[in-house]
JSON list of C-alpha atoms and ligand atoms in Angstrom, two decimals:
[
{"chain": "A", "resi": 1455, "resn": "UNK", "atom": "CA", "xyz": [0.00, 0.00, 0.00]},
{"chain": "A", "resi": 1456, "resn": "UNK", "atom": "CA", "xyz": [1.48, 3.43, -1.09]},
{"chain": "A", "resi": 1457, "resn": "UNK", "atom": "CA", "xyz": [2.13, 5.90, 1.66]},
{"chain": "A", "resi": 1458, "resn": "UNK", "atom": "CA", "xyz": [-0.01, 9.07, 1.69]},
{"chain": "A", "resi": 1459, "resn": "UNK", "atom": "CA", "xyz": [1.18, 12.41, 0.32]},
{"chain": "A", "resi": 1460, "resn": "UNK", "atom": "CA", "xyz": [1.27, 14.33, 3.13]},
{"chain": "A", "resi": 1461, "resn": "UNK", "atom": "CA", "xyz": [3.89, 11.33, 4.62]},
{"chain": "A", "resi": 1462, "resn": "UNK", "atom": "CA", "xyz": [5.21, 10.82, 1.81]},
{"chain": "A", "resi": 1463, "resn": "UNK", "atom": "CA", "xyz": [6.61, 14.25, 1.33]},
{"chain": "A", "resi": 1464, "resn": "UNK", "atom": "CA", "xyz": [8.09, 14.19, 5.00]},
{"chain": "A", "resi": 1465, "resn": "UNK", "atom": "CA", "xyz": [9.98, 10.53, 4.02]},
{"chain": "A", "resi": 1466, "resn": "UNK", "atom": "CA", "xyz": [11.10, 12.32, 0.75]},
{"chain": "A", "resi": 1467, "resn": "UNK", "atom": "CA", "xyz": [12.43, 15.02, 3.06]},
{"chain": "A", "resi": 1468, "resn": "UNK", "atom": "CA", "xyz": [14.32, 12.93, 5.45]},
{"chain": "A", "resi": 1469, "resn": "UNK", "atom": "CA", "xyz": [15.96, 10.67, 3.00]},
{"chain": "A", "resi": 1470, "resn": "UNK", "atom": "CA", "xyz": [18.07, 14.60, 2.13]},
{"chain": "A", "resi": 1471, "resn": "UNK", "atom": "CA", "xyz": [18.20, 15.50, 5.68]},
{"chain": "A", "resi": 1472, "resn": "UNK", "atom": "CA", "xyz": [19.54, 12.14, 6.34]},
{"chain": "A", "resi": 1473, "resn": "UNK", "atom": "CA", "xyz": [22.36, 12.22, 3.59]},
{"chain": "A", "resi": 1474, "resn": "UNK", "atom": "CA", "xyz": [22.77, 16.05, 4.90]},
{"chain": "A", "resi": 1475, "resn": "UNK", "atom": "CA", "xyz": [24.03, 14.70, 8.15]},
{"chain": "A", "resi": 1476, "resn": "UNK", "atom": "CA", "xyz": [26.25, 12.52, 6.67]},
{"chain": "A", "resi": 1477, "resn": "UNK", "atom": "CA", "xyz": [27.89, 15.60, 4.71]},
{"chain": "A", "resi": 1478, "resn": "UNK", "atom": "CA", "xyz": [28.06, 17.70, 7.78]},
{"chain": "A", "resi": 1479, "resn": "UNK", "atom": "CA", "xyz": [29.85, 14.78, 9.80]},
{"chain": "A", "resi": 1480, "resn": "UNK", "atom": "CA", "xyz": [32.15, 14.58, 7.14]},
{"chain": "A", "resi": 1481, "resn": "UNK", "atom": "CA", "xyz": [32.65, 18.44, 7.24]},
{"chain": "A", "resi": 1482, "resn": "UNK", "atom": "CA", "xyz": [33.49, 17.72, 10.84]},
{"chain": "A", "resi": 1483, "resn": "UNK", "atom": "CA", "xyz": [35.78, 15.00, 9.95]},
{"chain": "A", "resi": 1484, "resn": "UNK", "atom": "CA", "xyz": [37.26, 17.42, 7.33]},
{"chain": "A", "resi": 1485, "resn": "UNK", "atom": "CA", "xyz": [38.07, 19.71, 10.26]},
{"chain": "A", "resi": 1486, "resn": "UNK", "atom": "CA", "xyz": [39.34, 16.98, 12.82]},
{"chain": "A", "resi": 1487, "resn": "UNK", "atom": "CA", "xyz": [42.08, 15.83, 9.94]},
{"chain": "A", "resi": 1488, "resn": "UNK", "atom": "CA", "xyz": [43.56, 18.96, 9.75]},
{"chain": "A", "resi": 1489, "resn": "UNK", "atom": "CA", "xyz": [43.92, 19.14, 13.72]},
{"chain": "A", "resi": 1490, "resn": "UNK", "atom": "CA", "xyz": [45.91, 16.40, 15.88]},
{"chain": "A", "resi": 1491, "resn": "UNK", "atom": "CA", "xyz": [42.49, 15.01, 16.82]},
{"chain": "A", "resi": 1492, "resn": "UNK", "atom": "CA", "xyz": [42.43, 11.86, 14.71]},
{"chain": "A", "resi": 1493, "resn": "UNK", "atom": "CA", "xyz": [40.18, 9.90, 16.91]},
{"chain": "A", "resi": 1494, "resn": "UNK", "atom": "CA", "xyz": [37.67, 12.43, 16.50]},
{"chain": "A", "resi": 1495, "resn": "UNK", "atom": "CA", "xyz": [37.87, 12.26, 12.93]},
{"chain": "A", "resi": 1496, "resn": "UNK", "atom": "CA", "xyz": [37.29, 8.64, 12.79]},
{"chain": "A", "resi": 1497, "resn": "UNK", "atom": "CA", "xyz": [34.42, 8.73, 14.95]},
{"chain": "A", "resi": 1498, "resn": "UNK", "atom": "CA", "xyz": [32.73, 11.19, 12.73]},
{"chain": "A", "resi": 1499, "resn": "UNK", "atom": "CA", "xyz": [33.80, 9.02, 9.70]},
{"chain": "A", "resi": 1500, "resn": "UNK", "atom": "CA", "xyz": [31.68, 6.59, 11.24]},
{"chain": "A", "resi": 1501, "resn": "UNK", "atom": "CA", "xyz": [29.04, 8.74, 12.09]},
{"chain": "A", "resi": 1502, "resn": "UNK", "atom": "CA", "xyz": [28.85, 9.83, 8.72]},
{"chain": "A", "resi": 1503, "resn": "UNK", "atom": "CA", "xyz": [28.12, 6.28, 7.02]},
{"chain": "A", "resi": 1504, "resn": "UNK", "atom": "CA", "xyz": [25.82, 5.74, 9.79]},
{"chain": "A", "resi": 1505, "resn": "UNK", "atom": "CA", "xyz": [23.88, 8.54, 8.43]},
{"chain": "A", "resi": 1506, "resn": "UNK", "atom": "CA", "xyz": [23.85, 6.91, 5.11]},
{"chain": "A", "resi": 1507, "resn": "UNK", "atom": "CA", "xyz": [22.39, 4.07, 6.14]},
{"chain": "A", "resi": 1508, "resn": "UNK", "atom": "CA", "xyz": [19.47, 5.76, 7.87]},
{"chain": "A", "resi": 1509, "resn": "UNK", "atom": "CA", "xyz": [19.26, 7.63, 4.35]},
{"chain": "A", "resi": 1510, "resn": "UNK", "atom": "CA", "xyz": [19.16, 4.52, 2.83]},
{"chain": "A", "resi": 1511, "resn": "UNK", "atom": "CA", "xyz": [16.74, 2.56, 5.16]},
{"chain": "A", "resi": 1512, "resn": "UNK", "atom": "CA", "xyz": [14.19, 5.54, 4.43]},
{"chain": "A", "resi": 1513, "resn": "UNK", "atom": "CA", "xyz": [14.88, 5.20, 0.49]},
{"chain": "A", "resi": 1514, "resn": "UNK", "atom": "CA", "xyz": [14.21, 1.37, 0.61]},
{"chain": "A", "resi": 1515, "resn": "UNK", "atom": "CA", "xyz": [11.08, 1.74, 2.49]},
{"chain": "A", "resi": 1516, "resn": "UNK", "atom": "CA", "xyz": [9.79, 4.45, 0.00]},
{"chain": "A", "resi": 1517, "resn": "UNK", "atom": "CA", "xyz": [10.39, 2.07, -2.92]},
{"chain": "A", "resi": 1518, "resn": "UNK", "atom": "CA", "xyz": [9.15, -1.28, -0.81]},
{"chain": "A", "resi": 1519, "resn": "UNK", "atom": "CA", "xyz": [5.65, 0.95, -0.38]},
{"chain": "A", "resi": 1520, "resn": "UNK", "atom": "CA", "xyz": [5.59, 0.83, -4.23]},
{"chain": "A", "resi": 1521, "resn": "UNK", "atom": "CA", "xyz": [6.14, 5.07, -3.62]},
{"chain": "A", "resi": 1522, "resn": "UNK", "atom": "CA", "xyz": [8.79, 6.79, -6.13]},
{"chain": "A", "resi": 1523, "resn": "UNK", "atom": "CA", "xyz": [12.22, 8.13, -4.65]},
{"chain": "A", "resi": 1524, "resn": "UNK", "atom": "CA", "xyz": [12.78, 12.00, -5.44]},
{"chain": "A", "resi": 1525, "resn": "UNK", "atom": "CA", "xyz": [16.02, 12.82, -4.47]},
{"chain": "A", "resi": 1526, "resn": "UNK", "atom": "CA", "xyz": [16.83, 16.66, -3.27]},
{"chain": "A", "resi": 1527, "resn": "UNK", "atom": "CA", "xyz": [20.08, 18.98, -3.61]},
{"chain": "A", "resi": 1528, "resn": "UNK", "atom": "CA", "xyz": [22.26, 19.05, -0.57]},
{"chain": "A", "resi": 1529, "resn": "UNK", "atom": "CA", "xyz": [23.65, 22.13, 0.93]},
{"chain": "A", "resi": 1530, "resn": "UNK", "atom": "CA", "xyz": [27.24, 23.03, 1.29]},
{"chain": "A", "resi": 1531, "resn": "UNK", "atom": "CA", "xyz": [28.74, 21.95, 4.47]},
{"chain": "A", "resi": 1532, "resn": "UNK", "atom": "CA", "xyz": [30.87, 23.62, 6.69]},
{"chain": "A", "resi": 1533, "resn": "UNK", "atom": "CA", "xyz": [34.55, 22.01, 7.07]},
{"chain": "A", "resi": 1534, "resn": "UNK", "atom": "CA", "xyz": [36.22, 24.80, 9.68]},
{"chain": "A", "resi": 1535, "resn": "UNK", "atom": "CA", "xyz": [35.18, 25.08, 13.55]},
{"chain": "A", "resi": 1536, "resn": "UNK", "atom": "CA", "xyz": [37.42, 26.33, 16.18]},
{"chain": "A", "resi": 1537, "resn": "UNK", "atom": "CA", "xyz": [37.45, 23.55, 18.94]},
{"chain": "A", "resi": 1538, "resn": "UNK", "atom": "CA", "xyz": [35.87, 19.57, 19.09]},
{"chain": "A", "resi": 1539, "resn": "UNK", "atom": "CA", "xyz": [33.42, 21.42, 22.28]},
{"chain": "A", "resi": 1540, "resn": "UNK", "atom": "CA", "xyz": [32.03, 23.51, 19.35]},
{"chain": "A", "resi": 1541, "resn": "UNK", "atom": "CA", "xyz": [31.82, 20.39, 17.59]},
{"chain": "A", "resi": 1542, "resn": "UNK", "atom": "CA", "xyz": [30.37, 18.44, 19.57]},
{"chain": "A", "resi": 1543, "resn": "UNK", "atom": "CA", "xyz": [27.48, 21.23, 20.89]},
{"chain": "A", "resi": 1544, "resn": "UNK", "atom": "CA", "xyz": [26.63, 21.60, 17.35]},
{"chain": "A", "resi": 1545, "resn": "UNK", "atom": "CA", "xyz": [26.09, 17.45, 17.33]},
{"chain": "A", "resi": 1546, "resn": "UNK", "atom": "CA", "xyz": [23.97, 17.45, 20.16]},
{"chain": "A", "resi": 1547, "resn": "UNK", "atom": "CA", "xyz": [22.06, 20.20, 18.67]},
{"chain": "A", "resi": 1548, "resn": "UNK", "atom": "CA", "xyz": [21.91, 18.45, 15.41]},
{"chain": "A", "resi": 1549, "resn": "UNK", "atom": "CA", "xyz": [20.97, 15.24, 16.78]},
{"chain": "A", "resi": 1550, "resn": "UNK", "atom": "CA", "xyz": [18.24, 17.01, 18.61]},
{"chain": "A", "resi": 1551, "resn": "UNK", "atom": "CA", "xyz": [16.46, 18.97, 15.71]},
{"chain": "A", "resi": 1552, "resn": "UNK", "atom": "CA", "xyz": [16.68, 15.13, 13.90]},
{"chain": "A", "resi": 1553, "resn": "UNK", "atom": "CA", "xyz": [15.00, 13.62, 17.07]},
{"chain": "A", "resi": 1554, "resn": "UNK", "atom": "CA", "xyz": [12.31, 16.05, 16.42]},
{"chain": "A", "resi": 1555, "resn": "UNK", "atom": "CA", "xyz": [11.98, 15.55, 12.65]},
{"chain": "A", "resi": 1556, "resn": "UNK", "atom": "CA", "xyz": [11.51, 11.59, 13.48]},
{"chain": "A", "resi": 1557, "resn": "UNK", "atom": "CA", "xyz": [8.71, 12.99, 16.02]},
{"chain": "A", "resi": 1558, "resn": "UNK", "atom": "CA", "xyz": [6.77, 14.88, 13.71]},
{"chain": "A", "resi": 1559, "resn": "UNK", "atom": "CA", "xyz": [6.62, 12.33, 11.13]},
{"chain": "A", "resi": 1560, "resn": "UNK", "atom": "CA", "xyz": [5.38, 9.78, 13.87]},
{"chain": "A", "resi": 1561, "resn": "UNK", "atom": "CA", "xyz": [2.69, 12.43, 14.63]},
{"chain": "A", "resi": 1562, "resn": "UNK", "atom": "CA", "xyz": [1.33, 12.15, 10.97]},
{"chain": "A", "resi": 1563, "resn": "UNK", "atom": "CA", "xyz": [1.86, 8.57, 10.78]},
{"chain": "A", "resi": 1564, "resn": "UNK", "atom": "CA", "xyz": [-0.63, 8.00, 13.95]},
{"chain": "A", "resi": 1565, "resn": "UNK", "atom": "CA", "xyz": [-2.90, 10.85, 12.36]},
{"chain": "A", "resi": 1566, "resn": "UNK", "atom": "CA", "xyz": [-2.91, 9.06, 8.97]},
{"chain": "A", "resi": 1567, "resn": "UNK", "atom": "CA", "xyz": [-3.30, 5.55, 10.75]},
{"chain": "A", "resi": 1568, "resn": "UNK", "atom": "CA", "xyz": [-0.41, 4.31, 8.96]},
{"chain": "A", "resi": 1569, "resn": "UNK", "atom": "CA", "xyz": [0.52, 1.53, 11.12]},
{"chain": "A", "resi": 1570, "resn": "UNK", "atom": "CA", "xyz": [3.15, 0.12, 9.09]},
{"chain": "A", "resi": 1571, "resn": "UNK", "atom": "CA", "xyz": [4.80, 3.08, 8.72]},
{"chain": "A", "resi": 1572, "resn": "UNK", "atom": "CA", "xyz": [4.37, 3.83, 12.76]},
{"chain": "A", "resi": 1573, "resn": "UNK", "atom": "CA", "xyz": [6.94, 0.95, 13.20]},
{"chain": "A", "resi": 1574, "resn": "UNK", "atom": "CA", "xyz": [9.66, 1.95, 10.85]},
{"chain": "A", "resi": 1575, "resn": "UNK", "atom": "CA", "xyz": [9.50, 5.21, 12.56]},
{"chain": "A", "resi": 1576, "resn": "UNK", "atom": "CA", "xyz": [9.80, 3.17, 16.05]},
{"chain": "A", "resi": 1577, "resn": "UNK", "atom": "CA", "xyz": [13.30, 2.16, 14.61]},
{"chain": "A", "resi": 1578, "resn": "UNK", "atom": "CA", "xyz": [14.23, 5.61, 14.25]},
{"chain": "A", "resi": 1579, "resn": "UNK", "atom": "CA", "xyz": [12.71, 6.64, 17.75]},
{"chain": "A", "resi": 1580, "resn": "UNK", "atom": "CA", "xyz": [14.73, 4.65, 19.60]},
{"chain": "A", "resi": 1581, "resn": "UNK", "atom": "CA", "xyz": [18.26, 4.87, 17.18]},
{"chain": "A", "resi": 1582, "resn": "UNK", "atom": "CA", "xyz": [17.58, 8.93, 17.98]},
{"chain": "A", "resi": 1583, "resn": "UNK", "atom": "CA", "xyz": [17.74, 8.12, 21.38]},
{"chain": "A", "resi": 1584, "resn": "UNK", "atom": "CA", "xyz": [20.88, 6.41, 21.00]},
{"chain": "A", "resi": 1585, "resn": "UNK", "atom": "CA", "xyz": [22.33, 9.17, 18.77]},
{"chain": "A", "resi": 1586, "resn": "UNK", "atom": "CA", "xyz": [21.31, 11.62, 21.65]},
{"chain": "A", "resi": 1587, "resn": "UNK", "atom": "CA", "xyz": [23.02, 9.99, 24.10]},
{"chain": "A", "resi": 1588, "resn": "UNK", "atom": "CA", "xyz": [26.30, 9.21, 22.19]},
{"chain": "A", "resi": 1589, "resn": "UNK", "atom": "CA", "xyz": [26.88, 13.06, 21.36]},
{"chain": "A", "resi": 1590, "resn": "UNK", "atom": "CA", "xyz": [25.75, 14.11, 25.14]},
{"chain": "A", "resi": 1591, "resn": "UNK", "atom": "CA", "xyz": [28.19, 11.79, 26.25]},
{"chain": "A", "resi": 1592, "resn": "UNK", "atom": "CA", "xyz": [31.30, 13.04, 24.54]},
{"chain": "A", "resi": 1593, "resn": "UNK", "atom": "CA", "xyz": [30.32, 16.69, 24.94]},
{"chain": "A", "resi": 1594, "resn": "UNK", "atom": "CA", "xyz": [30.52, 15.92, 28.51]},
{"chain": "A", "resi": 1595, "resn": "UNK", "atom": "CA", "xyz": [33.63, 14.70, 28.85]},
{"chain": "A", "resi": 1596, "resn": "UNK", "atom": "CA", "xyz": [34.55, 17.32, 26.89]},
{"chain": "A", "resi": 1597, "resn": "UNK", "atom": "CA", "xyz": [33.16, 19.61, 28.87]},
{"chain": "A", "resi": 1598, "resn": "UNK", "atom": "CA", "xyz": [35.28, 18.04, 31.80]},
{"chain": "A", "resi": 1599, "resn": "UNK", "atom": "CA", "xyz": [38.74, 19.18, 30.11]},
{"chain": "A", "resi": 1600, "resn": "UNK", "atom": "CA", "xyz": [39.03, 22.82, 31.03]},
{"chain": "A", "resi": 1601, "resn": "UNK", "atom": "CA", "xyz": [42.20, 24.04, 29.02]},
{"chain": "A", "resi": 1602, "resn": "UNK", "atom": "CA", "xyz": [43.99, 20.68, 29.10]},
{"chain": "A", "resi": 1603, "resn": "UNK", "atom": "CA", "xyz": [45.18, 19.70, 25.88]},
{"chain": "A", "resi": 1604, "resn": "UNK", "atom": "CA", "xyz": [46.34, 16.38, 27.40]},
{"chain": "A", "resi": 1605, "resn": "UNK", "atom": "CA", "xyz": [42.84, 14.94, 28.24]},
{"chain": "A", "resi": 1606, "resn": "UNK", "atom": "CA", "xyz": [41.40, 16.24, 25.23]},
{"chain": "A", "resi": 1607, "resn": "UNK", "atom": "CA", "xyz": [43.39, 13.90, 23.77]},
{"chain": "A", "resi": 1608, "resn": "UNK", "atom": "CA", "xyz": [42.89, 11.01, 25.51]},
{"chain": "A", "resi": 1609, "resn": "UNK", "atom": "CA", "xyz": [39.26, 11.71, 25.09]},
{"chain": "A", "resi": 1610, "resn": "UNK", "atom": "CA", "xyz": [40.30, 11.83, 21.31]},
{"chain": "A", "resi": 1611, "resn": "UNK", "atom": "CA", "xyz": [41.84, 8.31, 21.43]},
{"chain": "A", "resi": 1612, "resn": "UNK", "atom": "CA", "xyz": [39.35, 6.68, 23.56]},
{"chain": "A", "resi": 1613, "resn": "UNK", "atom": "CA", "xyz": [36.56, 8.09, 21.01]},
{"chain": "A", "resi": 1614, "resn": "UNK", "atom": "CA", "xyz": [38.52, 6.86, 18.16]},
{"chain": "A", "resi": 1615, "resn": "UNK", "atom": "CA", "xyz": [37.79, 3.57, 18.93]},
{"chain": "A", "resi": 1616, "resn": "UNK", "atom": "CA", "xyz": [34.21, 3.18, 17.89]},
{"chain": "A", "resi": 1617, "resn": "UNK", "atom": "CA", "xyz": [33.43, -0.10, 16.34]},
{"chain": "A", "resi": 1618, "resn": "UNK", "atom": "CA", "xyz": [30.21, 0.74, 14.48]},
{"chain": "B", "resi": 1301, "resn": "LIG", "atom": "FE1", "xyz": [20.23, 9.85, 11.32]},
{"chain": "B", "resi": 1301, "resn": "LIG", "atom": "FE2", "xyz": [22.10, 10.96, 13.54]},
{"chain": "B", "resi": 1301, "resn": "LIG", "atom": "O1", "xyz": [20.40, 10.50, 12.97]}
]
C-alpha cells in the first residue's frame, strides 16, 4: 500500500536530511584531519556512514511501499570550527532537531493511521535516542577538560575507537 502524500513528502524530506548529516559529519571530519584530533575524525567518519544508512533505510522503504524516490540537492557543508566542544554542541544540537523531525513524522503517521509506517518510525525513535546519548556523552567529557590539551586527547583516542 502506497504511503499518503502528506507522509510521503516528510519521508522524501528525510531521506536529504539524512544524507545532509552525513555531509556535515564529514565536514566535521574534514576539520578533525587537519587538527591532531584523529580519533575524533574517525568517529565522525563513522558517524557519517551511519547517516547513510538511515538515508538509505528511508529510500528502501519508500520504494518497498511501491512510492517513487525523489532525491533533493544538498547544501554546502561547513569544514572549519574552532574547537571539538564547538563540535560536539553543534552534534547534540543536530541530533536534537533530527529527534524532532523523526517525532513529527510519527505524529502524521498516527494521524494518517499508517501503522506500518508507525513501526519503521519506532526504529528511528529509539536509534535517535541512541544518537542523543552518544553526542551528550562526549560533549561531557569534553566539557570536563578545562584548558587541558592532554585529556582532550585522551578523550580523542578513547573516542577513536568506535566499532560501528
Ligand atoms: Fe540519522 Fe544521527 O540520525
Amino acid at each position: 500500500m502506497v504511503i499518503e502524500k502528506k507522509l510521503l513528502d516528510l519521508f522524501q524530506e528525510q531521506i536529504r536530511n539524512e544524507f545532509e548529516s552525513a555531509y556535515k559529519y564529514l565536514g566535521m571530519a574534514a576539520y578533525f584531519e587537519s587538527t591532531p584530533y584523529k580519533g575524533f575524525a574517525k568517529w565522525m567518519r563513522k558517524q557519517a556512514s551511519e547517516e547513510m544508512e538511515h538515508a538509505m533505510k528511508f529510500f528502501d522503504y519508500v520504494n518497498d511501499r511501491g512510492n517513487h524516490v525523489e532525491l533533493f540537492p544538498l547544501i554546502s557543508m561547513p569544514t572549519h570550527y574552532t574547537s571539538p566542544l564547538e563540535v560536539f554542541r553543534e552534534t547534540l544540537e543536530h541530533e536534537q532537531q533530527v529527534t524532532h523531525l523523526i517525532h513529527e513524522m510519527y505524529r502524521v503517521a498516527l494521524e494518517i493511521q499508517d501503522f506500518a509506517a508507525q513501526v519503521l518510525l519506532q526504529w528511528y525513535i529509539i536509534e535517535q535516542v541512541e544518537e542523543e546519548k552518544q553526542a551528550q556523552d562526549i560533549l561531557s567529557q569534553i566539557e570536563t577538560t578545562g584548558d587541558s590539551i592532554a585529556a582532550l586527547m585522551k578523550i580523542d583516542s578513547k573516542v577513536g575507537k568506535r566499532k560501528d
